[in-house]
Coordinates of C-alpha atoms and ligand atoms in Angstrom, one line a residue:
M1 CA -67.9 40.4 23.4
N2 CA -68.9 36.8 23.6
R3 CA -65.9 34.6 24.0
H4 CA -67.3 31.7 21.9
L5 CA -68.1 33.7 18.8
L6 CA -66.2 35.5 16.2
L7 CA -62.9 35.5 14.5
D8 CA -62.8 39.2 15.4
Q9 CA -59.1 39.7 15.3
P10 CA -56.7 41.0 12.6
L11 CA -55.0 38.5 10.4
I12 CA -51.9 36.9 12.1
I13 CA -50.0 36.4 8.8
D14 CA -49.1 39.6 6.9
R15 CA -50.5 38.7 3.5
G16 CA -48.3 41.4 1.9
S17 CA -50.6 41.9 -1.2
E18 CA -48.3 44.6 -2.4
R19 CA -45.4 42.1 -2.6
R20 CA -47.3 39.4 -4.4
E21 CA -46.0 40.2 -7.8
L22 CA -42.3 40.6 -7.1
V23 CA -41.6 38.7 -3.8
D24 CA -38.6 36.3 -3.9
T25 CA -39.9 33.0 -2.5
T26 CA -36.7 31.1 -2.9
H27 CA -36.2 30.9 0.9
A28 CA -39.9 30.7 1.8
H29 CA -41.3 28.0 4.1
A30 CA -44.1 25.9 2.7
V31 CA -47.5 24.7 3.7
V32 CA -48.4 21.6 1.6
V33 CA -52.0 21.5 0.4
R34 CA -53.9 19.3 -2.0
D35 CA -57.5 18.2 -2.4
G36 CA -58.8 20.1 0.6
A37 CA -56.2 18.6 3.0
V38 CA -53.1 20.1 4.6
L39 CA -49.9 18.4 5.7
A40 CA -50.0 18.3 9.5
I41 CA -48.7 16.2 12.4
D42 CA -51.4 15.6 15.1
G43 CA -53.2 18.8 14.0
D44 CA -50.1 21.0 13.9
V45 CA -49.6 22.4 10.3
V46 CA -46.2 21.4 9.0
E47 CA -44.1 24.3 7.6
L48 CA -41.4 22.8 5.4
P49 CA -38.1 24.7 5.2
P50 CA -36.8 25.6 1.8
S51 CA -34.6 22.5 1.5
E52 CA -37.6 20.2 2.0
R53 CA -40.2 21.9 -0.2
P54 CA -41.8 19.9 -2.9
A55 CA -39.8 20.6 -6.1
H56 CA -42.7 20.7 -8.5
G57 CA -46.2 22.2 -8.1
L58 CA -48.3 25.2 -8.0
E59 CA -47.0 27.8 -5.5
I60 CA -49.1 30.5 -3.8
Y61 CA -47.7 33.3 -1.7
L62 CA -49.3 33.4 1.7
G63 CA -47.4 36.3 3.1
R64 CA -44.8 37.0 5.7
D65 CA -44.6 35.9 9.4
G66 CA -41.8 37.6 11.1
E67 CA -38.6 36.7 9.3
H68 CA -40.1 34.1 7.0
E69 CA -42.0 34.3 3.7
L70 CA -44.7 31.6 3.5
V71 CA -46.0 29.9 0.5
A72 CA -48.6 27.2 0.0
V73 CA -47.5 24.4 -2.4
V74 CA -49.8 22.1 -4.3
P75 CA -47.4 19.3 -5.2
D76 CA -47.5 17.5 -8.6
G77 CA -45.9 14.4 -7.3
P78 CA -46.3 11.8 -4.5
L79 CA -46.5 13.0 -0.9
D80 CA -43.8 11.2 1.0
I81 CA -42.8 14.3 2.9
G82 CA -42.9 15.9 6.3
G83 CA -41.3 13.2 8.4
P84 CA -42.8 10.8 10.9
G85 CA -46.4 11.3 11.7
A86 CA -47.0 13.8 8.9
R87 CA -50.2 13.2 6.9
M88 CA -52.5 15.1 4.6
T89 CA -55.3 16.0 7.0
P90 CA -58.7 17.3 5.8
L91 CA -59.5 20.9 6.8
R92 CA -62.8 19.9 8.4
E93 CA -60.9 17.6 10.7
L94 CA -58.2 20.2 11.4
L95 CA -60.7 22.9 12.3
G96 CA -61.8 20.8 15.3
M97 CA -58.2 20.2 16.3
F98 CA -57.4 24.0 16.1
A99 CA -60.5 24.8 18.1
A100 CA -59.4 22.4 20.9
R101 CA -56.1 24.4 21.0
G102 CA -58.0 27.6 21.7
A103 CA -56.0 30.8 20.9
D104 CA -53.0 28.7 20.2
G105 CA -54.7 27.2 17.1
A106 CA -55.5 30.5 15.5
R107 CA -52.4 30.8 13.4
D108 CA -52.6 27.3 12.0
R109 CA -56.3 27.8 11.3
E110 CA -55.5 30.9 9.2
L111 CA -52.8 29.2 7.3
A112 CA -54.7 26.0 6.6
T113 CA -58.0 27.7 5.7
T114 CA -56.3 30.1 3.3
A115 CA -54.2 27.4 1.7
V116 CA -57.3 25.2 1.2
A117 CA -59.5 28.1 -0.1
I118 CA -57.0 29.5 -2.7
S119 CA -55.8 26.1 -3.8
A120 CA -59.4 25.0 -4.3
W121 CA -60.1 28.0 -6.5
H122 CA -57.1 27.2 -8.7
A123 CA -58.2 23.6 -9.0
S124 CA -61.8 24.6 -10.1
H125 CA -61.0 27.6 -12.3
P126 CA -58.4 26.4 -14.8
R127 CA -59.9 28.2 -17.8
C128 CA -61.0 31.7 -18.8
A129 CA -64.8 32.0 -18.2
L130 CA -65.1 34.3 -21.2
C131 CA -63.1 32.5 -23.9
G132 CA -62.2 29.1 -22.6
S133 CA -58.5 29.5 -22.8
A134 CA -56.3 27.9 -20.1
T135 CA -55.4 30.6 -17.6
E136 CA -52.1 31.1 -15.8
P137 CA -51.4 32.0 -12.2
R138 CA -50.1 35.5 -11.6
M139 CA -49.5 37.8 -8.7
G140 CA -48.2 35.1 -6.3
G141 CA -51.2 32.9 -7.2
W142 CA -53.9 35.5 -6.3
V143 CA -54.9 36.0 -9.9
R144 CA -55.3 33.9 -13.0
R145 CA -54.7 35.6 -16.3
C146 CA -56.0 34.7 -19.7
P147 CA -53.3 34.7 -22.3
T148 CA -55.8 35.2 -25.1
D149 CA -57.7 38.3 -24.0
Q150 CA -55.4 39.3 -21.1
R151 CA -58.3 39.4 -18.7
D152 CA -57.6 38.8 -15.0
H153 CA -59.7 36.4 -13.0
Y154 CA -59.8 36.7 -9.2
P155 CA -60.5 34.2 -6.4
R156 CA -64.2 34.1 -5.5
T157 CA -65.8 33.8 -2.1
D158 CA -69.5 33.0 -2.0
P159 CA -71.3 34.3 1.0
A160 CA -73.7 32.1 2.9
V161 CA -75.9 32.9 5.9
I162 CA -76.6 30.8 8.9
V163 CA -79.2 31.8 11.5
A164 CA -79.5 30.7 15.1
I165 CA -83.3 31.0 15.8
T166 CA -84.9 31.1 19.2
D167 CA -88.6 31.2 20.1
G168 CA -90.5 33.0 22.9
E169 CA -89.4 30.3 25.4
D170 CA -85.7 30.7 24.4
R171 CA -85.7 27.3 22.7
M172 CA -83.3 26.9 19.8
L173 CA -84.5 25.6 16.4
M174 CA -82.5 22.6 15.3
A175 CA -83.0 21.4 11.8
H176 CA -81.9 18.3 9.9
A177 CA -81.0 18.8 6.2
S178 CA -82.1 16.0 3.9
H179 CA -78.5 15.2 2.7
W180 CA -76.9 15.1 6.2
S181 CA -75.9 12.0 8.1
A182 CA -78.4 10.6 10.6
N183 CA -79.3 12.7 13.7
R184 CA -77.2 15.6 12.7
F185 CA -79.0 18.9 13.5
S186 CA -78.0 22.4 13.2
H187 CA -79.2 25.9 12.2
L188 CA -80.8 26.9 9.0
A189 CA -78.4 28.2 6.4
G190 CA -78.2 29.0 2.7
Y191 CA -76.4 31.0 0.0
V192 CA -76.8 34.7 -0.6
E193 CA -78.3 35.3 -4.1
P194 CA -77.4 38.2 -6.3
G195 CA -79.2 41.4 -5.5
E196 CA -80.0 40.8 -1.9
S197 CA -78.3 41.9 1.4
L198 CA -77.0 39.3 3.9
E199 CA -80.0 40.2 6.1
Q200 CA -82.4 39.7 3.3
A201 CA -80.8 36.3 2.4
A202 CA -81.3 35.3 6.1
H203 CA -85.0 36.2 6.1
R204 CA -85.6 34.5 2.7
E205 CA -83.7 31.3 3.4
V206 CA -85.4 30.8 6.7
A207 CA -88.9 31.6 5.2
E208 CA -88.2 29.1 2.3
E209 CA -87.0 26.3 4.5
S210 CA -89.3 26.6 7.4
G211 CA -92.0 29.3 6.9
L212 CA -90.8 31.1 10.0
V213 CA -90.9 34.9 10.3
L214 CA -87.8 36.3 11.9
H215 CA -87.4 39.5 14.0
D216 CA -84.5 41.0 15.9
L217 CA -82.0 39.7 13.4
T218 CA -78.5 40.6 14.6
Y219 CA -75.1 39.9 13.2
A220 CA -73.1 37.4 15.3
G221 CA -69.8 36.8 13.3
S222 CA -68.4 35.2 10.3
Q223 CA -66.0 32.4 9.3
P224 CA -64.2 31.5 6.1
W225 CA -65.7 28.2 5.0
P226 CA -63.9 26.9 1.9
F227 CA -66.2 23.9 1.2
P228 CA -65.7 24.8 -1.5
A229 CA -65.6 28.6 -1.5
S230 CA -67.8 30.3 1.1
V231 CA -67.7 32.7 4.0
M232 CA -70.4 31.8 6.5
V233 CA -72.1 34.9 8.0
G234 CA -73.8 34.1 11.3
F235 CA -76.9 35.7 12.7
R236 CA -79.2 35.3 15.6
A237 CA -82.9 35.9 15.3
R238 CA -86.2 35.4 17.2
V239 CA -89.7 34.3 16.2
D240 CA -93.0 35.0 17.8
D241 CA -94.8 32.1 16.2
P242 CA -92.8 28.9 16.5
A243 CA -95.0 26.9 14.1
F244 CA -92.9 25.8 11.1
V245 CA -93.7 24.2 7.7
L246 CA -90.6 22.5 6.3
D247 CA -89.5 22.5 2.8
D248 CA -89.1 18.7 2.6
D249 CA -86.6 18.7 -0.2
E250 CA -84.1 20.6 1.9
I251 CA -85.1 20.1 5.5
S252 CA -86.4 16.7 6.5
E253 CA -86.9 17.4 10.3
A254 CA -86.8 20.2 12.7
M255 CA -87.4 20.7 16.5
W256 CA -87.3 23.3 19.1
V257 CA -85.1 22.4 22.0
S258 CA -84.5 23.8 25.5
R259 CA -81.0 23.5 27.0
A260 CA -82.1 20.5 29.1
E261 CA -83.6 18.8 26.0
L262 CA -80.4 19.4 24.1
D263 CA -78.4 17.8 26.9
A264 CA -80.7 14.8 26.9
R265 CA -80.7 14.3 23.1
V266 CA -76.9 14.7 22.8
A267 CA -76.5 12.2 25.7
D268 CA -78.7 9.6 24.1
G269 CA -77.3 10.1 20.6
T270 CA -80.5 11.3 18.9
L271 CA -78.9 14.7 18.3
V272 CA -75.5 15.1 16.7
L273 CA -74.1 18.6 16.8
A274 CA -72.1 20.6 14.3
P275 CA -68.4 19.9 14.8
P276 CA -66.2 22.0 17.1
G277 CA -64.5 24.7 15.2
S278 CA -67.6 25.6 13.1
I279 CA -69.6 28.8 13.4
A280 CA -72.6 26.7 13.7
R281 CA -71.2 25.1 16.9
R282 CA -70.2 28.6 18.2
L283 CA -73.7 30.0 17.6
L284 CA -75.1 27.1 19.5
E285 CA -72.7 27.4 22.4
E286 CA -73.3 31.1 22.6
W287 CA -77.0 30.4 23.3
Y288 CA -76.3 27.4 25.5
G289 CA -73.9 29.5 27.7
S290 CA -70.9 27.3 27.6
T291 CA -69.0 24.9 25.4
L292 CA -70.7 21.6 24.7
P293 CA -69.1 18.2 24.9
Ligands
ZN1 ZN1 -60.0 34.6 -22.1

């Protein structure tokens, strides 16, 4: 197995889904999350003991880690907690810091990603989609129930595909999406639509955005990506004909790069890579053969 790719390991935290309804969280330790950011000190997620937990806010049961129950708390009030150096750190920033810690960052990555994903779902789904009533958290925060029609609403995860594409000379396609910051280049990607497989979504998205015809599509790995509610499913693929026709609305520029060309463009700043800790970065590094600076 390639060492750069994949979160191919069991969950570290026992989510204890069978305990969600009845678990006593009085003595749980708390991860603090709000607006896509998590309380951390220099990239280490803060786990507040019961005596320091925010008194008011939405609580979501994260599971058990050894002796401790763990919850995520979305505090109602101000955030003057966690001690010196503690700050609400955006998950995108944390993912890079976790990646730099290697295997040591895996537990914090799992906690922070889950806390951001589930809290973002609560924030964006306050009402019943069927009747409009305000829904209420149940089952440790993993369900919202409508008090009017008693329907349960579950957290959603929207799959998206990302494809690392190489040509006959083993060059990598690097594309710039219209809405990205200057010089940022990465792989083509897009959401899976109802009624198609992940593979079909990969073929369709690449065809729509570039006109390229893929073959040898293989699964590479996946990554939860709660911006706002996705799991990114990574593929590798090849093309025989490297000539592309861009959909200018979505992709404003693309190029094929060799490893040497990638080095040169990164060095002179004309190509800014996807951040460390992203599946896009790992797909690129798998092809490149080592980590990139
Ligand atoms: Zn309802």
